[in-house]
């Protein structure tokens, strides 16, 4: 139950490259429900009794009302209260010395479906808000990934067009080099033959 209710900030590494998106939107949006959750749970927990049957008036979550400007930064600071030293301090019972009583625990579990939560829209429960937020994050992530893929394809197409206009083909250049080499060799042979013929003619004249 507590794992379901607690709103925890994901590790920084899991947000990259969407860190800016979370900072500007979703991370700020969960401050209010985190704050409301801590207040609602603490109100119930303070009225309950621990497993020893007598411990009472303890906070379950750290007191976020002491933040400089609540609910700002509530999501980043929500944590189990230092009042909870061990499991015996968790107030599950609703009355003094009532072994087996779990009315407070059930009341805290029911908070996820509570429709009147201070700070949340009317008729929006913690469960609704959590599911909507997760869905929105998934949709936006998919949209960003799709845009990234489209831009990557566009860059690849531009690179191909640039290569087709100004790029150098190694195979084509090698073919041209061989042509030029063969032409040079043919010209050299022609000059050599002409030189030999001239030498022969001059020899005949000098006889």
mmCIF file with all atom_site columns, C-alpha atoms in Angstrom:
data_model
loop_
_atom_site.group_PDB
_atom_site.id
_atom_site.type_symbol
_atom_site.label_atom_id
_atom_site.label_alt_id
_atom_site.label_comp_id
_atom_site.label_asym_id
_atom_site.label_entity_id
_atom_site.label_seq_id
_atom_site.pdbx_PDB_ins_code
_atom_site.Cartn_x
_atom_site.Cartn_y
_atom_site.Cartn_z
_atom_site.occupancy
_atom_site.B_iso_or_equiv
_atom_site.pdbx_formal_charge
_atom_site.auth_seq_id
_atom_site.auth_comp_id
_atom_site.auth_asym_id
_atom_site.auth_atom_id
_atom_site.pdbx_PDB_model_num
ATOM 1   C CA . UNK A 1 1   ? 0.000   0.000  0.000   1.00 0.00 ? 1   UNK A CA 1
ATOM 2   C CA . UNK A 1 2   ? 2.696   2.500  0.998   1.00 0.00 ? 2   UNK A CA 1
ATOM 3   C CA . UNK A 1 3   ? 4.699   1.688  -2.147  1.00 0.00 ? 3   UNK A CA 1
ATOM 4   C CA . UNK A 1 4   ? 1.593   2.479  -4.203  1.00 0.00 ? 4   UNK A CA 1
ATOM 5   C CA . UNK A 1 5   ? 0.856   5.738  -2.430  1.00 0.00 ? 5   UNK A CA 1
ATOM 6   C CA . UNK A 1 6   ? 4.355   7.230  -2.206  1.00 0.00 ? 6   UNK A CA 1
ATOM 7   C CA . UNK A 1 7   ? 5.223   9.476  -5.127  1.00 0.00 ? 7   UNK A CA 1
ATOM 8   C CA . UNK A 1 8   ? 8.953   9.251  -5.642  1.00 0.00 ? 8   UNK A CA 1
ATOM 9   C CA . UNK A 1 9   ? 11.166  11.167 -8.051  1.00 0.00 ? 9   UNK A CA 1
ATOM 10  C CA . UNK A 1 10  ? 12.879  8.898  -10.618 1.00 0.00 ? 10  UNK A CA 1
ATOM 11  C CA . UNK A 1 11  ? 16.694  8.745  -10.605 1.00 0.00 ? 11  UNK A CA 1
ATOM 12  C CA . UNK A 1 12  ? 18.268  11.548 -12.649 1.00 0.00 ? 12  UNK A CA 1
ATOM 13  C CA . UNK A 1 13  ? 19.892  9.062  -15.028 1.00 0.00 ? 13  UNK A CA 1
ATOM 14  C CA . UNK A 1 14  ? 16.513  7.639  -16.091 1.00 0.00 ? 14  UNK A CA 1
ATOM 15  C CA . UNK A 1 15  ? 15.262  11.069 -17.101 1.00 0.00 ? 15  UNK A CA 1
ATOM 16  C CA . UNK A 1 16  ? 17.946  11.805 -19.673 1.00 0.00 ? 16  UNK A CA 1
ATOM 17  C CA . UNK A 1 17  ? 17.319  13.066 -22.334 1.00 0.00 ? 17  UNK A CA 1
ATOM 18  C CA . UNK A 1 18  ? 13.924  14.150 -20.975 1.00 0.00 ? 18  UNK A CA 1
ATOM 19  C CA . UNK A 1 19  ? 15.275  15.980 -17.894 1.00 0.00 ? 19  UNK A CA 1
ATOM 20  C CA . UNK A 1 20  ? 14.163  19.395 -19.116 1.00 0.00 ? 20  UNK A CA 1
ATOM 21  C CA . UNK A 1 21  ? 10.666  18.090 -19.845 1.00 0.00 ? 21  UNK A CA 1
ATOM 22  C CA . UNK A 1 22  ? 10.281  16.665 -16.329 1.00 0.00 ? 22  UNK A CA 1
ATOM 23  C CA . UNK A 1 23  ? 11.685  19.755 -14.637 1.00 0.00 ? 23  UNK A CA 1
ATOM 24  C CA . UNK A 1 24  ? 9.393   22.127 -16.487 1.00 0.00 ? 24  UNK A CA 1
ATOM 25  C CA . UNK A 1 25  ? 6.246   20.016 -16.334 1.00 0.00 ? 25  UNK A CA 1
ATOM 26  C CA . UNK A 1 26  ? 5.685   16.652 -14.719 1.00 0.00 ? 26  UNK A CA 1
ATOM 27  C CA . UNK A 1 27  ? 8.043   16.998 -11.783 1.00 0.00 ? 27  UNK A CA 1
ATOM 28  C CA . UNK A 1 28  ? 6.353   20.233 -10.749 1.00 0.00 ? 28  UNK A CA 1
ATOM 29  C CA . UNK A 1 29  ? 2.899   18.714 -11.306 1.00 0.00 ? 29  UNK A CA 1
ATOM 30  C CA . UNK A 1 30  ? 3.449   16.027 -8.658  1.00 0.00 ? 30  UNK A CA 1
ATOM 31  C CA . UNK A 1 31  ? 4.406   18.465 -5.907  1.00 0.00 ? 31  UNK A CA 1
ATOM 32  C CA . UNK A 1 32  ? 0.770   19.086 -4.958  1.00 0.00 ? 32  UNK A CA 1
ATOM 33  C CA . UNK A 1 33  ? -0.305  15.412 -4.774  1.00 0.00 ? 33  UNK A CA 1
ATOM 34  C CA . UNK A 1 34  ? 2.881   14.573 -2.845  1.00 0.00 ? 34  UNK A CA 1
ATOM 35  C CA . UNK A 1 35  ? 2.120   17.324 -0.365  1.00 0.00 ? 35  UNK A CA 1
ATOM 36  C CA . UNK A 1 36  ? -1.570  16.377 -0.097  1.00 0.00 ? 36  UNK A CA 1
ATOM 37  C CA . UNK A 1 37  ? -0.643  12.717 0.365   1.00 0.00 ? 37  UNK A CA 1
ATOM 38  C CA . UNK A 1 38  ? 1.715   13.442 3.246   1.00 0.00 ? 38  UNK A CA 1
ATOM 39  C CA . UNK A 1 39  ? -0.852  15.650 4.995   1.00 0.00 ? 39  UNK A CA 1
ATOM 40  C CA . UNK A 1 40  ? -3.704  13.133 4.588   1.00 0.00 ? 40  UNK A CA 1
ATOM 41  C CA . UNK A 1 41  ? -1.633  10.153 5.752   1.00 0.00 ? 41  UNK A CA 1
ATOM 42  C CA . UNK A 1 42  ? -0.107  12.024 8.683   1.00 0.00 ? 42  UNK A CA 1
ATOM 43  C CA . UNK A 1 43  ? -3.536  13.192 9.865   1.00 0.00 ? 43  UNK A CA 1
ATOM 44  C CA . UNK A 1 44  ? -4.769  9.588  10.020  1.00 0.00 ? 44  UNK A CA 1
ATOM 45  C CA . UNK A 1 45  ? -1.517  8.236  11.428  1.00 0.00 ? 45  UNK A CA 1
ATOM 46  C CA . UNK A 1 46  ? -1.359  10.761 14.265  1.00 0.00 ? 46  UNK A CA 1
ATOM 47  C CA . UNK A 1 47  ? -4.773  9.610  15.480  1.00 0.00 ? 47  UNK A CA 1
ATOM 48  C CA . UNK A 1 48  ? -3.835  5.915  15.394  1.00 0.00 ? 48  UNK A CA 1
ATOM 49  C CA . UNK A 1 49  ? -1.894  3.623  17.715  1.00 0.00 ? 49  UNK A CA 1
ATOM 50  C CA . UNK A 1 50  ? 1.246   1.600  17.107  1.00 0.00 ? 50  UNK A CA 1
ATOM 51  C CA . UNK A 1 51  ? 1.698   -2.137 17.485  1.00 0.00 ? 51  UNK A CA 1
ATOM 52  C CA . UNK A 1 52  ? 2.539   -1.682 21.152  1.00 0.00 ? 52  UNK A CA 1
ATOM 53  C CA . UNK A 1 53  ? -1.006  -0.397 21.640  1.00 0.00 ? 53  UNK A CA 1
ATOM 54  C CA . UNK A 1 54  ? -0.013  2.922  23.218  1.00 0.00 ? 54  UNK A CA 1
ATOM 55  C CA . UNK A 1 55  ? 2.286   4.849  20.825  1.00 0.00 ? 55  UNK A CA 1
ATOM 56  C CA . UNK A 1 56  ? 0.339   7.621  19.105  1.00 0.00 ? 56  UNK A CA 1
ATOM 57  C CA . UNK A 1 57  ? 0.523   11.133 17.624  1.00 0.00 ? 57  UNK A CA 1
ATOM 58  C CA . UNK A 1 58  ? 3.416   10.305 15.276  1.00 0.00 ? 58  UNK A CA 1
ATOM 59  C CA . UNK A 1 59  ? 3.861   11.440 11.682  1.00 0.00 ? 59  UNK A CA 1
ATOM 60  C CA . UNK A 1 60  ? 4.257   8.707  9.072   1.00 0.00 ? 60  UNK A CA 1
ATOM 61  C CA . UNK A 1 61  ? 5.752   11.023 6.442   1.00 0.00 ? 61  UNK A CA 1
ATOM 62  C CA . UNK A 1 62  ? 8.155   13.879 7.084   1.00 0.00 ? 62  UNK A CA 1
ATOM 63  C CA . UNK A 1 63  ? 6.316   17.124 7.795   1.00 0.00 ? 63  UNK A CA 1
ATOM 64  C CA . UNK A 1 64  ? 6.229   18.927 4.431   1.00 0.00 ? 64  UNK A CA 1
ATOM 65  C CA . UNK A 1 65  ? 4.356   21.881 5.917   1.00 0.00 ? 65  UNK A CA 1
ATOM 66  C CA . UNK A 1 66  ? 7.740   23.119 7.158   1.00 0.00 ? 66  UNK A CA 1
ATOM 67  C CA . UNK A 1 67  ? 9.051   23.611 3.618   1.00 0.00 ? 67  UNK A CA 1
ATOM 68  C CA . UNK A 1 68  ? 9.763   27.250 2.642   1.00 0.00 ? 68  UNK A CA 1
ATOM 69  C CA . UNK A 1 69  ? 6.933   27.416 0.095   1.00 0.00 ? 69  UNK A CA 1
ATOM 70  C CA . UNK A 1 70  ? 4.788   24.275 0.186   1.00 0.00 ? 70  UNK A CA 1
ATOM 71  C CA . UNK A 1 71  ? 3.771   22.473 -1.932  1.00 0.00 ? 71  UNK A CA 1
ATOM 72  C CA . UNK A 1 72  ? 6.854   23.522 -3.920  1.00 0.00 ? 72  UNK A CA 1
ATOM 73  C CA . UNK A 1 73  ? 9.586   20.830 -3.726  1.00 0.00 ? 73  UNK A CA 1
ATOM 74  C CA . UNK A 1 74  ? 7.250   18.431 -1.906  1.00 0.00 ? 74  UNK A CA 1
ATOM 75  C CA . UNK A 1 75  ? 7.930   15.582 -4.335  1.00 0.00 ? 75  UNK A CA 1
ATOM 76  C CA . UNK A 1 76  ? 11.682  15.944 -3.832  1.00 0.00 ? 76  UNK A CA 1
ATOM 77  C CA . UNK A 1 77  ? 11.428  15.900 -0.028  1.00 0.00 ? 77  UNK A CA 1
ATOM 78  C CA . UNK A 1 78  ? 8.719   13.358 0.769   1.00 0.00 ? 78  UNK A CA 1
ATOM 79  C CA . UNK A 1 79  ? 10.158  10.595 2.965   1.00 0.00 ? 79  UNK A CA 1
ATOM 80  C CA . UNK A 1 80  ? 9.321   8.362  5.905   1.00 0.00 ? 80  UNK A CA 1
ATOM 81  C CA . UNK A 1 81  ? 9.304   10.416 9.097   1.00 0.00 ? 81  UNK A CA 1
ATOM 82  C CA . UNK A 1 82  ? 12.128  10.104 11.588  1.00 0.00 ? 82  UNK A CA 1
ATOM 83  C CA . UNK A 1 83  ? 9.350   9.407  14.141  1.00 0.00 ? 83  UNK A CA 1
ATOM 84  C CA . UNK A 1 84  ? 9.082   5.895  12.686  1.00 0.00 ? 84  UNK A CA 1
ATOM 85  C CA . UNK A 1 85  ? 12.051  4.214  14.333  1.00 0.00 ? 85  UNK A CA 1
ATOM 86  C CA . UNK A 1 86  ? 10.776  0.661  13.705  1.00 0.00 ? 86  UNK A CA 1
ATOM 87  C CA . UNK A 1 87  ? 7.691   -1.200 12.566  1.00 0.00 ? 87  UNK A CA 1
ATOM 88  C CA . UNK A 1 88  ? 6.107   -0.997 16.016  1.00 0.00 ? 88  UNK A CA 1
ATOM 89  C CA . UNK A 1 89  ? 5.709   2.769  15.569  1.00 0.00 ? 89  UNK A CA 1
ATOM 90  C CA . UNK A 1 90  ? 3.404   2.369  12.566  1.00 0.00 ? 90  UNK A CA 1
ATOM 91  C CA . UNK A 1 91  ? -0.093  3.265  13.769  1.00 0.00 ? 91  UNK A CA 1
ATOM 92  C CA . UNK A 1 92  ? -2.443  0.729  12.216  1.00 0.00 ? 92  UNK A CA 1
ATOM 93  C CA . UNK A 1 93  ? -4.997  0.576  15.051  1.00 0.00 ? 93  UNK A CA 1
ATOM 94  C CA . UNK A 1 94  ? -7.702  3.140  15.631  1.00 0.00 ? 94  UNK A CA 1
ATOM 95  C CA . UNK A 1 95  ? -8.036  2.750  19.383  1.00 0.00 ? 95  UNK A CA 1
ATOM 96  C CA . UNK A 1 96  ? -5.862  2.206  22.447  1.00 0.00 ? 96  UNK A CA 1
ATOM 97  C CA . UNK A 1 97  ? -4.752  -1.361 23.243  1.00 0.00 ? 97  UNK A CA 1
ATOM 98  C CA . UNK A 1 98  ? -6.668  -3.008 20.383  1.00 0.00 ? 98  UNK A CA 1
ATOM 99  C CA . UNK A 1 99  ? -4.702  -5.997 19.057  1.00 0.00 ? 99  UNK A CA 1
ATOM 100 C CA . UNK A 1 100 ? -5.758  -6.898 15.519  1.00 0.00 ? 100 UNK A CA 1
ATOM 101 C CA . UNK A 1 101 ? -7.332  -3.502 14.902  1.00 0.00 ? 101 UNK A CA 1
ATOM 102 C CA . UNK A 1 102 ? -6.338  -2.198 11.459  1.00 0.00 ? 102 UNK A CA 1
ATOM 103 C CA . UNK A 1 103 ? -8.868  0.585  10.937  1.00 0.00 ? 103 UNK A CA 1
ATOM 104 C CA . UNK A 1 104 ? -6.213  3.290  10.450  1.00 0.00 ? 104 UNK A CA 1
ATOM 105 C CA . UNK A 1 105 ? -4.281  1.141  7.974   1.00 0.00 ? 105 UNK A CA 1
ATOM 106 C CA . UNK A 1 106 ? -7.484  0.559  5.990   1.00 0.00 ? 106 UNK A CA 1
ATOM 107 C CA . UNK A 1 107 ? -8.287  4.278  6.085   1.00 0.00 ? 107 UNK A CA 1
ATOM 108 C CA . UNK A 1 108 ? -4.844  5.102  4.689   1.00 0.00 ? 108 UNK A CA 1
ATOM 109 C CA . UNK A 1 109 ? -5.274  2.478  1.965   1.00 0.00 ? 109 UNK A CA 1
ATOM 110 C CA . UNK A 1 110 ? -8.635  4.016  1.064   1.00 0.00 ? 110 UNK A CA 1
ATOM 111 C CA . UNK A 1 111 ? -6.988  7.379  0.426   1.00 0.00 ? 111 UNK A CA 1
ATOM 112 C CA . UNK A 1 112 ? -6.003  6.279  -3.064  1.00 0.00 ? 112 UNK A CA 1
ATOM 113 C CA . UNK A 1 113 ? -9.685  6.379  -4.058  1.00 0.00 ? 113 UNK A CA 1
ATOM 114 C CA . UNK A 1 114 ? -10.668 9.462  -2.051  1.00 0.00 ? 114 UNK A CA 1
ATOM 115 C CA . UNK A 1 115 ? -12.429 11.965 -4.353  1.00 0.00 ? 115 UNK A CA 1
ATOM 116 C CA . UNK A 1 116 ? -12.098 15.062 -2.174  1.00 0.00 ? 116 UNK A CA 1
ATOM 117 C CA . UNK A 1 117 ? -8.386  15.735 -1.733  1.00 0.00 ? 117 UNK A CA 1
ATOM 118 C CA . UNK A 1 118 ? -7.169  19.245 -0.956  1.00 0.00 ? 118 UNK A CA 1
ATOM 119 C CA . UNK A 1 119 ? -5.050  20.552 -3.820  1.00 0.00 ? 119 UNK A CA 1
ATOM 120 C CA . UNK A 1 120 ? -6.261  18.058 -6.431  1.00 0.00 ? 120 UNK A CA 1
ATOM 121 C CA . UNK A 1 121 ? -9.019  18.715 -9.006  1.00 0.00 ? 121 UNK A CA 1
ATOM 122 C CA . UNK A 1 122 ? -12.561 17.847 -7.936  1.00 0.00 ? 122 UNK A CA 1
ATOM 123 C CA . UNK A 1 123 ? -13.361 14.120 -8.116  1.00 0.00 ? 123 UNK A CA 1
ATOM 124 C CA . UNK A 1 124 ? -9.744  13.273 -8.987  1.00 0.00 ? 124 UNK A CA 1
ATOM 125 C CA . UNK A 1 125 ? -8.243  10.632 -6.732  1.00 0.00 ? 125 UNK A CA 1
ATOM 126 C CA . UNK A 1 126 ? -4.579  9.890  -6.037  1.00 0.00 ? 126 UNK A CA 1
ATOM 127 C CA . UNK A 1 127 ? -4.988  6.769  -8.148  1.00 0.00 ? 127 UNK A CA 1
ATOM 128 C CA . UNK A 1 128 ? -6.535  8.720  -11.040 1.00 0.00 ? 128 UNK A CA 1
ATOM 129 C CA . UNK A 1 129 ? -3.857  11.386 -10.863 1.00 0.00 ? 129 UNK A CA 1
ATOM 130 C CA . UNK A 1 130 ? -1.048  8.807  -10.789 1.00 0.00 ? 130 UNK A CA 1
ATOM 131 C CA . UNK A 1 131 ? -2.448  6.851  -13.748 1.00 0.00 ? 131 UNK A CA 1
ATOM 132 C CA . UNK A 1 132 ? -3.024  10.010 -15.779 1.00 0.00 ? 132 UNK A CA 1
ATOM 133 C CA . UNK A 1 133 ? 0.498   11.274 -15.087 1.00 0.00 ? 133 UNK A CA 1
ATOM 134 C CA . UNK A 1 134 ? 2.094   7.953  -16.068 1.00 0.00 ? 134 UNK A CA 1
ATOM 135 C CA . UNK A 1 135 ? 0.001   7.865  -19.243 1.00 0.00 ? 135 UNK A CA 1
ATOM 136 C CA . UNK A 1 136 ? 0.924   11.442 -20.166 1.00 0.00 ? 136 UNK A CA 1
ATOM 137 C CA . UNK A 1 137 ? 4.615   10.746 -19.612 1.00 0.00 ? 137 UNK A CA 1
ATOM 138 C CA . UNK A 1 138 ? 4.421   7.674  -21.845 1.00 0.00 ? 138 UNK A CA 1
ATOM 139 C CA . UNK A 1 139 ? 2.581   9.559  -24.604 1.00 0.00 ? 139 UNK A CA 1
ATOM 140 C CA . UNK A 1 140 ? 5.001   12.487 -24.536 1.00 0.00 ? 140 UNK A CA 1
ATOM 141 C CA . UNK A 1 141 ? 8.009   10.185 -24.483 1.00 0.00 ? 141 UNK A CA 1
ATOM 142 C CA . UNK A 1 142 ? 6.697   8.342  -27.541 1.00 0.00 ? 142 UNK A CA 1
ATOM 143 C CA . UNK A 1 143 ? 6.052   11.650 -29.284 1.00 0.00 ? 143 UNK A CA 1
ATOM 144 C CA . UNK A 1 144 ? 9.579   12.884 -28.552 1.00 0.00 ? 144 UNK A CA 1
ATOM 145 C CA . UNK A 1 145 ? 11.106  9.586  -29.708 1.00 0.00 ? 145 UNK A CA 1
ATOM 146 C CA . UNK A 1 146 ? 9.079   9.777  -32.932 1.00 0.00 ? 146 UNK A CA 1
ATOM 147 C CA . UNK A 1 147 ? 10.193  13.360 -33.580 1.00 0.00 ? 147 UNK A CA 1
ATOM 148 C CA . UNK A 1 148 ? 13.797  12.383 -32.906 1.00 0.00 ? 148 UNK A CA 1
ATOM 149 C CA . UNK A 1 149 ? 13.556  9.515  -35.396 1.00 0.00 ? 149 UNK A CA 1
ATOM 150 C CA . UNK A 1 150 ? 11.989  11.776 -38.049 1.00 0.00 ? 150 UNK A CA 1
ATOM 151 C CA . UNK A 1 151 ? 14.707  14.382 -37.630 1.00 0.00 ? 151 UNK A CA 1
ATOM 152 C CA . UNK A 1 152 ? 17.354  11.666 -37.828 1.00 0.00 ? 152 UNK A CA 1
ATOM 153 C CA . UNK A 1 153 ? 15.858  10.435 -41.110 1.00 0.00 ? 153 UNK A CA 1
ATOM 154 C CA . UNK A 1 154 ? 15.762  14.004 -42.444 1.00 0.00 ? 154 UNK A CA 1
ATOM 155 C CA . UNK A 1 155 ? 19.436  14.492 -41.600 1.00 0.00 ? 155 UNK A CA 1
ATOM 156 C CA . UNK A 1 156 ? 20.324  11.230 -43.365 1.00 0.00 ? 156 UNK A CA 1
ATOM 157 C CA . UNK A 1 157 ? 18.425  12.338 -46.484 1.00 0.00 ? 157 UNK A CA 1
ATOM 158 C CA . UNK A 1 158 ? 20.173  15.730 -46.481 1.00 0.00 ? 158 UNK A CA 1
ATOM 159 C CA . UNK A 1 159 ? 23.556  14.010 -46.126 1.00 0.00 ? 159 UNK A CA 1
ATOM 160 C CA . UNK A 1 160 ? 22.767  11.784 -49.120 1.00 0.00 ? 160 UNK A CA 1
ATOM 161 C CA . UNK A 1 161 ? 21.735  14.791 -51.236 1.00 0.00 ? 161 UNK A CA 1
ATOM 162 C CA . UNK A 1 162 ? 24.893  16.644 -50.260 1.00 0.00 ? 162 UNK A CA 1
ATOM 163 C CA . UNK A 1 163 ? 27.026  13.658 -51.218 1.00 0.00 ? 163 UNK A CA 1
ATOM 164 C CA . UNK A 1 164 ? 25.236  13.360 -54.564 1.00 0.00 ? 164 UNK A CA 1
ATOM 165 C CA . UNK A 1 165 ? 26.070  17.015 -55.357 1.00 0.00 ? 165 UNK A CA 1
ATOM 166 C CA . UNK A 1 166 ? 29.524  17.533 -53.887 1.00 0.00 ? 166 UNK A CA 1
ATOM 167 C CA . UNK A 1 167 ? 30.694  14.146 -52.752 1.00 0.00 ? 167 UNK A CA 1
ATOM 168 C CA . UNK A 1 168 ? 33.678  12.305 -54.275 1.00 0.00 ? 168 UNK A CA 1
ATOM 169 C CA . UNK A 1 169 ? 33.300  8.716  -55.457 1.00 0.00 ? 169 UNK A CA 1
ATOM 170 C CA . UNK A 1 170 ? 36.533  6.804  -54.874 1.00 0.00 ? 170 UNK A CA 1
ATOM 171 C CA . UNK A 1 171 ? 35.645  4.197  -57.521 1.00 0.00 ? 171 UNK A CA 1
ATOM 172 C CA . UNK A 1 172 ? 34.887  6.862  -60.119 1.00 0.00 ? 172 UNK A CA 1
ATOM 173 C CA . UNK A 1 173 ? 38.112  8.699  -59.396 1.00 0.00 ? 173 UNK A CA 1
ATOM 174 C CA . UNK A 1 174 ? 40.141  5.478  -59.690 1.00 0.00 ? 174 UNK A CA 1
ATOM 175 C CA . UNK A 1 175 ? 38.586  4.757  -63.105 1.00 0.00 ? 175 UNK A CA 1
ATOM 176 C CA . UNK A 1 176 ? 39.429  8.264  -64.285 1.00 0.00 ? 176 UNK A CA 1
ATOM 177 C CA . UNK A 1 177 ? 42.981  7.915  -62.977 1.00 0.00 ? 177 UNK A CA 1
ATOM 178 C CA . UNK A 1 178 ? 43.455  4.659  -64.907 1.00 0.00 ? 178 UNK A CA 1
ATOM 179 C CA . UNK A 1 179 ? 42.086  6.326  -68.069 1.00 0.00 ? 179 UNK A CA 1
ATOM 180 C CA . UNK A 1 180 ? 44.505  9.237  -67.717 1.00 0.00 ? 180 UNK A CA 1
ATOM 181 C CA . UNK A 1 181 ? 47.394  6.871  -67.047 1.00 0.00 ? 181 UNK A CA 1
ATOM 182 C CA . UNK A 1 182 ? 46.614  4.790  -70.135 1.00 0.00 ? 182 UNK A CA 1
ATOM 183 C CA . UNK A 1 183 ? 46.303  7.935  -72.250 1.00 0.00 ? 183 UNK A CA 1
ATOM 184 C CA . UNK A 1 184 ? 49.676  9.150  -70.969 1.00 0.00 ? 184 UNK A CA 1
ATOM 185 C CA . UNK A 1 185 ? 51.316  5.805  -71.720 1.00 0.00 ? 185 UNK A CA 1
ATOM 186 C CA . UNK A 1 186 ? 49.822  5.786  -75.246 1.00 0.00 ? 186 UNK A CA 1
ATOM 187 C CA . UNK A 1 187 ? 51.088  9.318  -75.880 1.00 0.00 ? 187 UNK A CA 1
ATOM 188 C CA . UNK A 1 188 ? 54.542  8.377  -74.634 1.00 0.00 ? 188 UNK A CA 1
ATOM 189 C CA . UNK A 1 189 ? 54.691  5.365  -76.941 1.00 0.00 ? 189 UNK A CA 1
ATOM 190 C CA . UNK A 1 190 ? 53.578  7.518  -79.908 1.00 0.00 ? 190 UNK A CA 1
ATOM 191 C CA . UNK A 1 191 ? 56.313  10.049 -79.194 1.00 0.00 ? 191 UNK A CA 1
ATOM 192 C CA . UNK A 1 192 ? 58.873  7.242  -78.837 1.00 0.00 ? 192 UNK A CA 1
ATOM 193 C CA . UNK A 1 193 ? 57.850  5.692  -82.170 1.00 0.00 ? 193 UNK A CA 1
ATOM 194 C CA . UNK A 1 194 ? 57.936  9.091  -83.904 1.00 0.00 ? 194 UNK A CA 1
ATOM 195 C CA . UNK A 1 195 ? 61.396  9.718  -82.471 1.00 0.00 ? 195 UNK A CA 1
ATOM 196 C CA . UNK A 1 196 ? 62.640  6.343  -83.755 1.00 0.00 ? 196 UNK A CA 1
ATOM 197 C CA . UNK A 1 197 ? 61.160  6.997  -87.216 1.00 0.00 ? 197 UNK A CA 1
ATOM 198 C CA . UNK A 1 198 ? 62.812  10.444 -87.357 1.00 0.00 ? 198 UNK A CA 1
ATOM 199 C CA . UNK A 1 199 ? 66.142  8.943  -86.368 1.00 0.00 ? 199 UNK A CA 1
ATOM 200 C CA . UNK A 1 200 ? 65.809  6.342  -89.125 1.00 0.00 ? 200 UNK A CA 1
ATOM 201 C CA . UNK A 1 201 ? 64.974  8.977  -91.742 1.00 0.00 ? 201 UNK A CA 1
ATOM 202 C CA . UNK A 1 202 ? 67.925  11.123 -90.732 1.00 0.00 ? 202 UNK A CA 1
ATOM 203 C CA . UNK A 1 203 ? 70.163  8.097  -90.954 1.00 0.00 ? 203 UNK A CA 1
ATOM 204 C CA . UNK A 1 204 ? 69.089  7.397  -94.518 1.00 0.00 ? 204 UNK A CA 1
ATOM 205 C CA . UNK A 1 205 ? 69.634  11.013 -95.536 1.00 0.00 ? 205 UNK A CA 1
ATOM 206 C CA . UNK A 1 206 ? 73.161  11.066 -94.136 1.00 0.00 ? 206 UNK A CA 1
ATOM 207 C CA . UNK A 1 207 ? 74.302  8.046  -96.169 1.00 0.00 ? 207 UNK A CA 1
#
